[in-house]
Amino acid sequence: MKKNNLLKIVILILVVGLILGLLFFFKSKKVENNSKSENKIENVTDDKPENKVTEEKEETNLSKLDIEERDEISKEKIENFLKVYKNSSPKGILISLGLIDENYTSNPEDYIDRFYAKTDIKYEDFKNKLLEFVTEKLFNSYYDNQGFKNVDEYLCFSDIGGEEREYKVENMSLIDHTDSSMTYEISFFEESSNNIENAKITVIEKNNDYVVDIYEKL
């Protein structure tokens, strides 16, 4: 009888020991797997952003693009430039830039004289918006004479007209290029008329983008 009881105790101890051993083993494996997962996440977090930034810079670096890719970017920029540059009214230009909407109207108290109305747009913001399309040289030679004034650092404009003109490019041919510039001969017309205008346009690289530097009517 005593022998049977002793045997049962020994078996019980062995079973308990085996269970504890298995629990310890699985717990150790879980900790090891969690540690590997954390290391993997850390590696992904540490490595991928740098690689992503590098890849994006390489993709948008104009100097590393071939002439066909640069040509495509230049043409798109020129078409967007025409929407702004060829508007005949200051209000149309501001609408094209997204600085005011089509329903914008000036109040009588906004007028600083018979023609110019003051806005709440900082003149510097207006200028910087245009410098996304043109060089400062072209800005100074054109937009200072197109119904805009800087009054106390705020934009005033001649609130005459308001139609936003739409232009369609009929032909655009690359005639010359350097590492940092592209020159085109272009034919385009206002969609509301059939009057074709011809011009020579040169874009130059600025801040890894193209802006129009020269516009010559032909």
Short mmCIF file of C-alpha atoms in Angstrom, two decimals, residues 56-65 73 205-210:
data_model
loop_
_atom_site.label_atom_id
_atom_site.label_comp_id
_atom_site.label_asym_id
_atom_site.label_seq_id
_atom_site.Cartn_x
_atom_site.Cartn_y
_atom_site.Cartn_z
CA GLU A 56 11.50 60.65 -54.12
CA LYS A 57 14.38 63.06 -54.54
CA GLU A 58 15.79 60.95 -57.33
CA GLU A 59 12.40 60.76 -59.05
CA THR A 60 11.87 64.54 -59.00
CA ASN A 61 15.45 65.64 -59.61
CA LEU A 62 15.27 67.40 -62.98
CA SER A 63 18.99 67.08 -63.61
CA LYS A 64 18.66 63.28 -63.59
CA LEU A 65 15.71 63.11 -65.98
CA ILE A 73 7.24 68.63 -67.30
CA GLU A 205 15.12 75.39 -63.53
CA LYS A 206 14.27 76.81 -60.12
CA ASN A 207 13.95 74.80 -56.89
CA ASN A 208 13.81 71.55 -58.85
CA ASP A 209 10.95 72.82 -61.00
CA TYR A 210 10.56 74.88 -64.17
#
